[in-house]
Amino acid sequence: GAVVSQHPSRVICKSGTSVKIECRSLDFQATTMFWYRQFPKQSLMLMATSNEGSKATYEQGVEKDKFLINHASLTLSTLTVTSAHPEDSSFYICSATEIAGAGELFFGEGSRLTVL
Amino acid sequence: DAKTTQPPSMDCAEGRAANLPCNHSTISGNEYVYWYRQIHSQGPQYIIHGLKNNETNEMASLIITEDRKSSTLILPHATLRDTAVYYCIVREPWGAQKLVFGQGTRLTINP
């Protein structure tokens, strides 16, 4: 099946710094990627829809200035958590679907962010 | 909001069939039923999806009722590695259509 890769898988940063997480579709092109975050023992919460070459669409309650999303190519989307705080500590997951695929979304391995 | 309802947890003995139910009474004509699972601290893994016919692949079978208001995911011979949270999601199959997760079912396979 299609492969989606995230990097880094784990990151620890100090409060106030910014962290960038990359999401790559390794063997297919994806015009749309999705970013989720997941707190312990909770389900995945959709943060935003990332569209190649245009601005991301954010879900209600998600601060677009805090969670910067860039989708500069058909194989790469990035999520930057700006001025991170301990409450931003979470598991961030991206997903993508093939342009000409059957509709299934493929997920990355996730990136665990810990803000000290 | 998620459009599906699943039991929060289930147990199954290793080697037996695990049958996971899902209610999606408000499903629309264009929406497919998708199943994913998430093993602890990993990204969700695609299992299977279908529109109205029953589907089977190397991982599981999907049984959708005739009125499409509910479905059952069947893992025919559950193993310990099948312990995970299973999510049932309805969605239109177009690339830009987002996947909204509910709470899922935490399936525990017991030895």
PDB file of C-alpha atoms in Angstrom:
ATOM      1  CA  GLY A   1       0.000   0.000   0.000  1.00  0.00           C
ATOM      2  CA  ALA A   2       0.880   3.655  -0.226  1.00  0.00           C
ATOM      3  CA  VAL A   3       3.405   4.955   2.279  1.00  0.00           C
ATOM      4  CA  VAL A   4       3.242   8.161   4.257  1.00  0.00           C
ATOM      5  CA  SER A   5       6.256   9.112   6.327  1.00  0.00           C
ATOM      6  CA  GLN A   6       6.554  11.619   9.143  1.00  0.00           C
ATOM      7  CA  HIS A   7       9.644  13.183  10.591  1.00  0.00           C
ATOM      8  CA  PRO A   8      10.663  13.468  13.335  1.00  0.00           C
ATOM      9  CA  SER A   9       8.957  10.612  15.135  1.00  0.00           C
ATOM     10  CA  ARG A  10       9.769  12.160  18.492  1.00  0.00           C
ATOM     11  CA  VAL A  11      10.776  15.664  19.418  1.00  0.00           C
ATOM     12  CA  ILE A  12      11.369  17.395  22.721  1.00  0.00           C
ATOM     13  CA  CYS A  13      11.604  21.149  22.825  1.00  0.00           C
ATOM     14  CA  LYS A  14      11.643  24.002  25.287  1.00  0.00           C
ATOM     15  CA  SER A  15       8.632  26.156  25.879  1.00  0.00           C
ATOM     16  CA  GLY A  16       8.546  29.123  23.522  1.00  0.00           C
ATOM     17  CA  THR A  17      10.390  27.485  20.653  1.00  0.00           C
ATOM     18  CA  SER A  18       8.941  26.389  17.313  1.00  0.00           C
ATOM     19  CA  VAL A  19       8.906  22.858  15.991  1.00  0.00           C
ATOM     20  CA  LYS A  20       8.413  21.685  12.414  1.00  0.00           C
ATOM     21  CA  ILE A  21       6.973  18.279  11.538  1.00  0.00           C
ATOM     22  CA  GLU A  22       7.192  16.946   8.000  1.00  0.00           C
ATOM     23  CA  CYS A  23       4.754  14.645   6.267  1.00  0.00           C
ATOM     24  CA  ARG A  24       5.776  12.991   3.008  1.00  0.00           C
ATOM     25  CA  SER A  25       3.941  10.734   0.616  1.00  0.00           C
ATOM     26  CA  LEU A  26       6.750   8.448  -0.512  1.00  0.00           C
ATOM     27  CA  ASP A  27       5.323   6.665  -3.521  1.00  0.00           C
ATOM     28  CA  PHE A  28       2.349   8.706  -4.625  1.00  0.00           C
ATOM     29  CA  GLN A  29       1.211  12.248  -5.186  1.00  0.00           C
ATOM     30  CA  ALA A  30      -1.225  13.827  -2.778  1.00  0.00           C
ATOM     31  CA  THR A  31      -3.014  17.085  -3.468  1.00  0.00           C
ATOM     32  CA  THR A  32      -4.631  16.908  -0.053  1.00  0.00           C
ATOM     33  CA  MET A  33      -3.146  15.999   3.281  1.00  0.00           C
ATOM     34  CA  PHE A  34      -4.748  16.119   6.700  1.00  0.00           C
ATOM     35  CA  TRP A  35      -3.250  16.894  10.080  1.00  0.00           C
ATOM     36  CA  TYR A  36      -4.556  15.381  13.289  1.00  0.00           C
ATOM     37  CA  ARG A  37      -3.530  15.474  16.878  1.00  0.00           C
ATOM     38  CA  GLN A  38      -4.225  12.970  19.577  1.00  0.00           C
ATOM     39  CA  PHE A  39      -4.043  13.325  23.330  1.00  0.00           C
ATOM     40  CA  PRO A  40      -3.500  10.257  25.539  1.00  0.00           C
ATOM     41  CA  LYS A  41      -6.432   7.825  25.549  1.00  0.00           C
ATOM     42  CA  GLN A  42      -8.408  10.037  23.200  1.00  0.00           C
ATOM     43  CA  SER A  43      -9.365   9.751  19.572  1.00  0.00           C
ATOM     44  CA  LEU A  44      -7.755  11.613  16.696  1.00  0.00           C
ATOM     45  CA  MET A  45      -8.891  15.180  16.303  1.00  0.00           C
ATOM     46  CA  LEU A  46      -8.711  16.740  12.865  1.00  0.00           C
ATOM     47  CA  MET A  47      -6.785  20.008  12.947  1.00  0.00           C
ATOM     48  CA  ALA A  48      -6.644  21.104   9.337  1.00  0.00           C
ATOM     49  CA  THR A  49      -6.810  20.142   5.697  1.00  0.00           C
ATOM     50  CA  SER A  50      -3.695  20.934   3.732  1.00  0.00           C
ATOM     51  CA  ASN A  51      -4.073  21.624   0.028  1.00  0.00           C
ATOM     52  CA  GLU A  52      -1.111  21.734  -2.330  1.00  0.00           C
ATOM     53  CA  GLY A  53      -0.465  25.243  -3.524  1.00  0.00           C
ATOM     54  CA  SER A  54      -3.119  26.935  -1.413  1.00  0.00           C
ATOM     55  CA  LYS A  55      -3.881  27.882   2.156  1.00  0.00           C
ATOM     56  CA  ALA A  56      -4.836  25.231   4.637  1.00  0.00           C
ATOM     57  CA  THR A  57      -8.365  24.949   5.941  1.00  0.00           C
ATOM     58  CA  TYR A  58      -8.474  24.829   9.728  1.00  0.00           C
ATOM     59  CA  GLU A  59     -11.092  23.178  11.885  1.00  0.00           C
ATOM     60  CA  GLN A  60     -13.022  25.271  14.332  1.00  0.00           C
ATOM     61  CA  GLY A  61     -11.025  26.054  17.433  1.00  0.00           C
ATOM     62  CA  VAL A  62      -7.610  25.438  15.872  1.00  0.00           C
ATOM     63  CA  GLU A  63      -5.397  28.525  15.812  1.00  0.00           C
ATOM     64  CA  LYS A  64      -3.979  28.976  12.338  1.00  0.00           C
ATOM     65  CA  ASP A  65      -1.248  31.319  13.560  1.00  0.00           C
ATOM     66  CA  LYS A  66      -0.072  28.780  16.071  1.00  0.00           C
ATOM     67  CA  PHE A  67      -0.189  25.751  13.816  1.00  0.00           C
ATOM     68  CA  LEU A  68       1.313  26.815  10.508  1.00  0.00           C
ATOM     69  CA  ILE A  69       0.730  24.416   7.652  1.00  0.00           C
ATOM     70  CA  ASN A  70       2.553  24.517   4.349  1.00  0.00           C
ATOM     71  CA  HIS A  71       1.902  22.180   1.427  1.00  0.00           C
ATOM     72  CA  ALA A  72       4.457  23.285  -1.124  1.00  0.00           C
ATOM     73  CA  SER A  73       4.545  20.154  -3.262  1.00  0.00           C
ATOM     74  CA  LEU A  74       2.470  17.107  -4.088  1.00  0.00           C
ATOM     75  CA  THR A  75       4.549  14.972  -1.747  1.00  0.00           C
ATOM     76  CA  LEU A  76       5.273  17.209   1.231  1.00  0.00           C
ATOM     77  CA  SER A  77       3.265  19.028   3.863  1.00  0.00           C
ATOM     78  CA  THR A  78       4.718  20.581   6.996  1.00  0.00           C
ATOM     79  CA  LEU A  79       3.176  21.508  10.322  1.00  0.00           C
ATOM     80  CA  THR A  80       4.976  24.091  12.429  1.00  0.00           C
ATOM     81  CA  VAL A  81       3.951  24.485  16.040  1.00  0.00           C
ATOM     82  CA  THR A  82       4.960  28.044  16.875  1.00  0.00           C
ATOM     83  CA  SER A  83       5.841  29.253  20.346  1.00  0.00           C
ATOM     84  CA  ALA A  84       5.147  25.833  21.741  1.00  0.00           C
ATOM     85  CA  HIS A  85       3.805  25.410  25.275  1.00  0.00           C
ATOM     86  CA  PRO A  86       3.451  22.301  27.429  1.00  0.00           C
ATOM     87  CA  GLU A  87      -0.229  22.020  26.520  1.00  0.00           C
ATOM     88  CA  ASP A  88       0.829  21.550  22.895  1.00  0.00           C
ATOM     89  CA  SER A  89       2.462  18.279  23.856  1.00  0.00           C
ATOM     90  CA  SER A  90       0.626  15.666  21.840  1.00  0.00           C
ATOM     91  CA  PHE A  91       0.822  13.011  19.147  1.00  0.00           C
ATOM     92  CA  TYR A  92       0.569  14.657  15.726  1.00  0.00           C
ATOM     93  CA  ILE A  93      -0.450  12.515  12.765  1.00  0.00           C
ATOM     94  CA  CYS A  94      -0.752  13.304   9.096  1.00  0.00           C
ATOM     95  CA  SER A  95      -2.621  11.474   6.365  1.00  0.00           C
ATOM     96  CA  ALA A  96      -2.815  11.642   2.609  1.00  0.00           C
ATOM     97  CA  THR A  97      -4.749  10.153  -0.231  1.00  0.00           C
ATOM     98  CA  GLU A  98      -3.655   9.369  -3.756  1.00  0.00           C
ATOM     99  CA  ILE A  99      -4.906  11.660  -6.470  1.00  0.00           C
ATOM    100  CA  ALA A 100      -6.217   8.773  -8.516  1.00  0.00           C
ATOM    101  CA  GLY A 101      -6.734   6.362  -5.667  1.00  0.00           C
ATOM    102  CA  ALA A 102      -9.806   4.513  -4.455  1.00  0.00           C
ATOM    103  CA  GLY A 103     -10.358   6.932  -1.623  1.00  0.00           C
ATOM    104  CA  GLU A 104      -8.525   5.323   1.256  1.00  0.00           C
ATOM    105  CA  LEU A 105      -6.432   7.624   3.374  1.00  0.00           C
ATOM    106  CA  PHE A 106      -2.978   6.504   4.437  1.00  0.00           C
ATOM    107  CA  PHE A 107      -1.492   7.682   7.681  1.00  0.00           C
ATOM    108  CA  GLY A 108       1.997   8.521   8.812  1.00  0.00           C
ATOM    109  CA  GLU A 109       3.576   6.938  11.841  1.00  0.00           C
ATOM    110  CA  GLY A 110       2.907   9.999  13.949  1.00  0.00           C
ATOM    111  CA  SER A 111       5.167  12.504  15.677  1.00  0.00           C
ATOM    112  CA  ARG A 112       5.216  12.765  19.440  1.00  0.00           C
ATOM    113  CA  LEU A 113       5.893  16.291  20.629  1.00  0.00           C
ATOM    114  CA  THR A 114       6.891  16.980  24.203  1.00  0.00           C
ATOM    115  CA  VAL A 115       7.221  20.592  25.265  1.00  0.00           C
ATOM    116  CA  LEU A 116       9.122  21.153  28.480  1.00  0.00           C
TER     117      LEU A 116
ATOM    118  CA  ASP B   1     -18.859  15.309  14.467  1.00  0.00           C
ATOM    119  CA  ALA B   2     -18.428  11.608  13.948  1.00  0.00           C
ATOM    120  CA  LYS B   3     -21.422   9.966  12.330  1.00  0.00           C
ATOM    121  CA  THR B   4     -20.839   6.519  13.750  1.00  0.00           C
ATOM    122  CA  THR B   5     -21.467   4.749  17.052  1.00  0.00           C
ATOM    123  CA  GLN B   6     -19.310   1.910  18.320  1.00  0.00           C
ATOM    124  CA  PRO B   7     -19.067   0.046  21.615  1.00  0.00           C
ATOM    125  CA  PRO B   8     -16.171   1.458  23.633  1.00  0.00           C
ATOM    126  CA  SER B   9     -14.529  -1.873  24.265  1.00  0.00           C
ATOM    127  CA  MET B  10     -14.655  -5.559  23.376  1.00  0.00           C
ATOM    128  CA  ASP B  11     -12.741  -8.691  24.271  1.00  0.00           C
ATOM    129  CA  CYS B  12     -12.084 -11.714  22.111  1.00  0.00           C
ATOM    130  CA  ALA B  13     -10.173 -14.932  22.595  1.00  0.00           C
ATOM    131  CA  GLU B  14      -7.139 -15.556  20.451  1.00  0.00           C
ATOM    132  CA  GLY B  15      -7.965 -17.690  17.432  1.00  0.00           C
ATOM    133  CA  ARG B  16     -11.636 -16.822  17.466  1.00  0.00           C
ATOM    134  CA  ALA B  17     -13.428 -14.458  15.132  1.00  0.00           C
ATOM    135  CA  ALA B  18     -13.726 -10.897  16.354  1.00  0.00           C
ATOM    136  CA  ASN B  19     -16.920  -9.157  15.247  1.00  0.00           C
ATOM    137  CA  LEU B  20     -16.919  -5.393  15.694  1.00  0.00           C
ATOM    138  CA  PRO B  21     -20.237  -3.601  15.169  1.00  0.00           C
ATOM    139  CA  CYS B  22     -20.802  -0.059  13.984  1.00  0.00           C
ATOM    140  CA  ASN B  23     -23.961   1.980  13.660  1.00  0.00           C
ATOM    141  CA  HIS B  24     -24.172   4.681  11.004  1.00  0.00           C
ATOM    142  CA  SER B  25     -27.872   5.333  10.717  1.00  0.00           C
ATOM    143  CA  THR B  26     -27.438   8.754   9.055  1.00  0.00           C
ATOM    144  CA  ILE B  27     -25.132   7.575   6.299  1.00  0.00           C
ATOM    145  CA  SER B  28     -25.804   9.259   2.970  1.00  0.00           C
ATOM    146  CA  GLY B  29     -25.944   7.620  -0.436  1.00  0.00           C
ATOM    147  CA  ASN B  30     -22.453   8.688  -1.486  1.00  0.00           C
ATOM    148  CA  GLU B  31     -20.701   7.755   1.729  1.00  0.00           C
ATOM    149  CA  TYR B  32     -18.590   4.675   2.109  1.00  0.00           C
ATOM    150  CA  VAL B  33     -17.868   2.838   5.336  1.00  0.00           C
ATOM    151  CA  TYR B  34     -14.180   2.783   6.228  1.00  0.00           C
ATOM    152  CA  TRP B  35     -12.448   0.852   8.968  1.00  0.00           C
ATOM    153  CA  TYR B  36      -9.096   1.744  10.447  1.00  0.00           C
ATOM    154  CA  ARG B  37      -7.252   0.525  13.473  1.00  0.00           C
ATOM    155  CA  GLN B  38      -4.649   2.106  15.682  1.00  0.00           C
ATOM    156  CA  ILE B  39      -2.142   0.165  17.656  1.00  0.00           C
ATOM    157  CA  HIS B  40      -0.727   2.031  20.608  1.00  0.00           C
ATOM    158  CA  SER B  41       1.438   5.024  19.672  1.00  0.00           C
ATOM    159  CA  GLN B  42       1.246   4.379  15.938  1.00  0.00           C
ATOM    160  CA  GLY B  43      -0.630   6.017  13.103  1.00  0.00           C
ATOM    161  CA  PRO B  44      -3.952   4.494  12.058  1.00  0.00           C
ATOM    162  CA  GLN B  45      -3.798   1.562   9.665  1.00  0.00           C
ATOM    163  CA  TYR B  46      -6.301   1.167   6.859  1.00  0.00           C
ATOM    164  CA  ILE B  47      -8.230  -2.106   7.018  1.00  0.00           C
ATOM    165  CA  ILE B  48     -11.077  -2.123   4.540  1.00  0.00           C
ATOM    166  CA  HIS B  49     -13.883  -0.039   3.085  1.00  0.00           C
ATOM    167  CA  GLY B  50     -17.134  -0.619   1.244  1.00  0.00           C
ATOM    168  CA  LEU B  51     -20.252   1.009  -0.093  1.00  0.00           C
ATOM    169  CA  LYS B  52     -23.048  -1.547   0.087  1.00  0.00           C
ATOM    170  CA  ASN B  53     -21.685  -4.930  -0.901  1.00  0.00           C
ATOM    171  CA  ASN B  54     -19.811  -7.097   1.534  1.00  0.00           C
ATOM    172  CA  GLU B  55     -16.067  -6.837   1.126  1.00  0.00           C
ATOM    173  CA  THR B  56     -13.188  -9.114   2.030  1.00  0.00           C
ATOM    174  CA  ASN B  57      -9.437  -8.690   1.903  1.00  0.00           C
ATOM    175  CA  GLU B  58      -6.437 -10.327   3.492  1.00  0.00           C
ATOM    176  CA  MET B  59      -7.049  -8.557   6.774  1.00  0.00           C
ATOM    177  CA  ALA B  60     -10.772  -8.675   7.352  1.00  0.00           C
ATOM    178  CA  SER B  61     -14.315  -8.891   6.068  1.00  0.00           C
ATOM    179  CA  LEU B  62     -16.842  -6.081   6.076  1.00  0.00           C
ATOM    180  CA  ILE B  63     -20.530  -6.871   6.270  1.00  0.00           C
ATOM    181  CA  ILE B  64     -22.878  -3.961   5.537  1.00  0.00           C
ATOM    182  CA  THR B  65     -26.589  -4.313   6.191  1.00  0.00           C
ATOM    183  CA  GLU B  66     -28.965  -3.905   3.301  1.00  0.00           C
ATOM    184  CA  ASP B  67     -30.241  -0.558   4.600  1.00  0.00           C
ATOM    185  CA  ARG B  68     -26.607   0.505   5.142  1.00  0.00           C
ATOM    186  CA  LYS B  69     -27.362   1.767   8.626  1.00  0.00           C
ATOM    187  CA  SER B  70     -24.898  -0.546  10.283  1.00  0.00           C
ATOM    188  CA  SER B  71     -21.929  -2.726   9.522  1.00  0.00           C
ATOM    189  CA  THR B  72     -19.694  -5.328  11.117  1.00  0.00           C
ATOM    190  CA  LEU B  73     -15.975  -5.756  10.752  1.00  0.00           C
ATOM    191  CA  ILE B  74     -14.890  -9.371  11.090  1.00  0.00           C
ATOM    192  CA  LEU B  75     -11.372 -10.463  11.930  1.00  0.00           C
ATOM    193  CA  PRO B  76     -11.682 -14.176  11.170  1.00  0.00           C
ATOM    194  CA  HIS B  77      -8.896 -15.543  13.365  1.00  0.00           C
ATOM    195  CA  ALA B  78      -7.849 -12.921  15.855  1.00  0.00           C
ATOM    196  CA  THR B  79      -4.279 -12.843  17.117  1.00  0.00           C
ATOM    197  CA  LEU B  80      -2.695 -10.945  19.969  1.00  0.00           C
ATOM    198  CA  ARG B  81      -1.354  -8.447  17.427  1.00  0.00           C
ATOM    199  CA  ASP B  82      -4.910  -7.493  16.550  1.00  0.00           C
ATOM    200  CA  THR B  83      -5.261  -5.759  19.910  1.00  0.00           C
ATOM    201  CA  ALA B  84      -5.931  -2.137  18.955  1.00  0.00           C
ATOM    202  CA  VAL B  85      -8.540   0.602  18.778  1.00  0.00           C
ATOM    203  CA  TYR B  86     -10.786   0.077  15.766  1.00  0.00           C
ATOM    204  CA  TYR B  87     -12.456   3.032  14.120  1.00  0.00           C
ATOM    205  CA  CYS B  88     -15.488   2.911  11.859  1.00  0.00           C
ATOM    206  CA  ILE B  89     -15.877   6.022   9.719  1.00  0.00           C
ATOM    207  CA  VAL B  90     -18.259   7.102   6.982  1.00  0.00           C
ATOM    208  CA  ARG B  91     -16.940   9.320   4.274  1.00  0.00           C
ATOM    209  CA  GLU B  92     -17.312  10.166   0.630  1.00  0.00           C
ATOM    210  CA  PRO B  93     -14.408   8.580  -1.267  1.00  0.00           C
ATOM    211  CA  TRP B  94     -13.038  11.756  -2.801  1.00  0.00           C
ATOM    212  CA  GLY B  95      -9.524  12.784  -1.943  1.00  0.00           C
ATOM    213  CA  ALA B  96     -10.430  16.052  -0.290  1.00  0.00           C
ATOM    214  CA  GLN B  97     -13.065  14.548   1.948  1.00  0.00           C
ATOM    215  CA  LYS B  98     -11.801  14.474   5.494  1.00  0.00           C
ATOM    216  CA  LEU B  99     -11.918  11.523   7.846  1.00  0.00           C
ATOM    217  CA  VAL B 100     -13.599  12.340  11.147  1.00  0.00           C
ATOM    218  CA  PHE B 101     -12.810   9.869  13.907  1.00  0.00           C
ATOM    219  CA  GLY B 102     -15.193   8.858  16.644  1.00  0.00           C
ATOM    220  CA  GLN B 103     -14.095   7.164  19.847  1.00  0.00           C
ATOM    221  CA  GLY B 104     -13.690   3.725  18.304  1.00  0.00           C
ATOM    222  CA  THR B 105     -13.739   0.304  19.924  1.00  0.00           C
ATOM    223  CA  ARG B 106     -10.822  -0.861  22.011  1.00  0.00           C
ATOM    224  CA  LEU B 107     -10.462  -4.528  21.078  1.00  0.00           C
ATOM    225  CA  THR B 108      -8.437  -6.713  23.381  1.00  0.00           C
ATOM    226  CA  ILE B 109      -7.426 -10.160  22.214  1.00  0.00           C
ATOM    227  CA  ASN B 110      -6.864 -12.493  25.136  1.00  0.00           C
ATOM    228  CA  PRO B 111      -4.559 -15.530  25.044  1.00  0.00           C
TER     229      PRO B 111
END
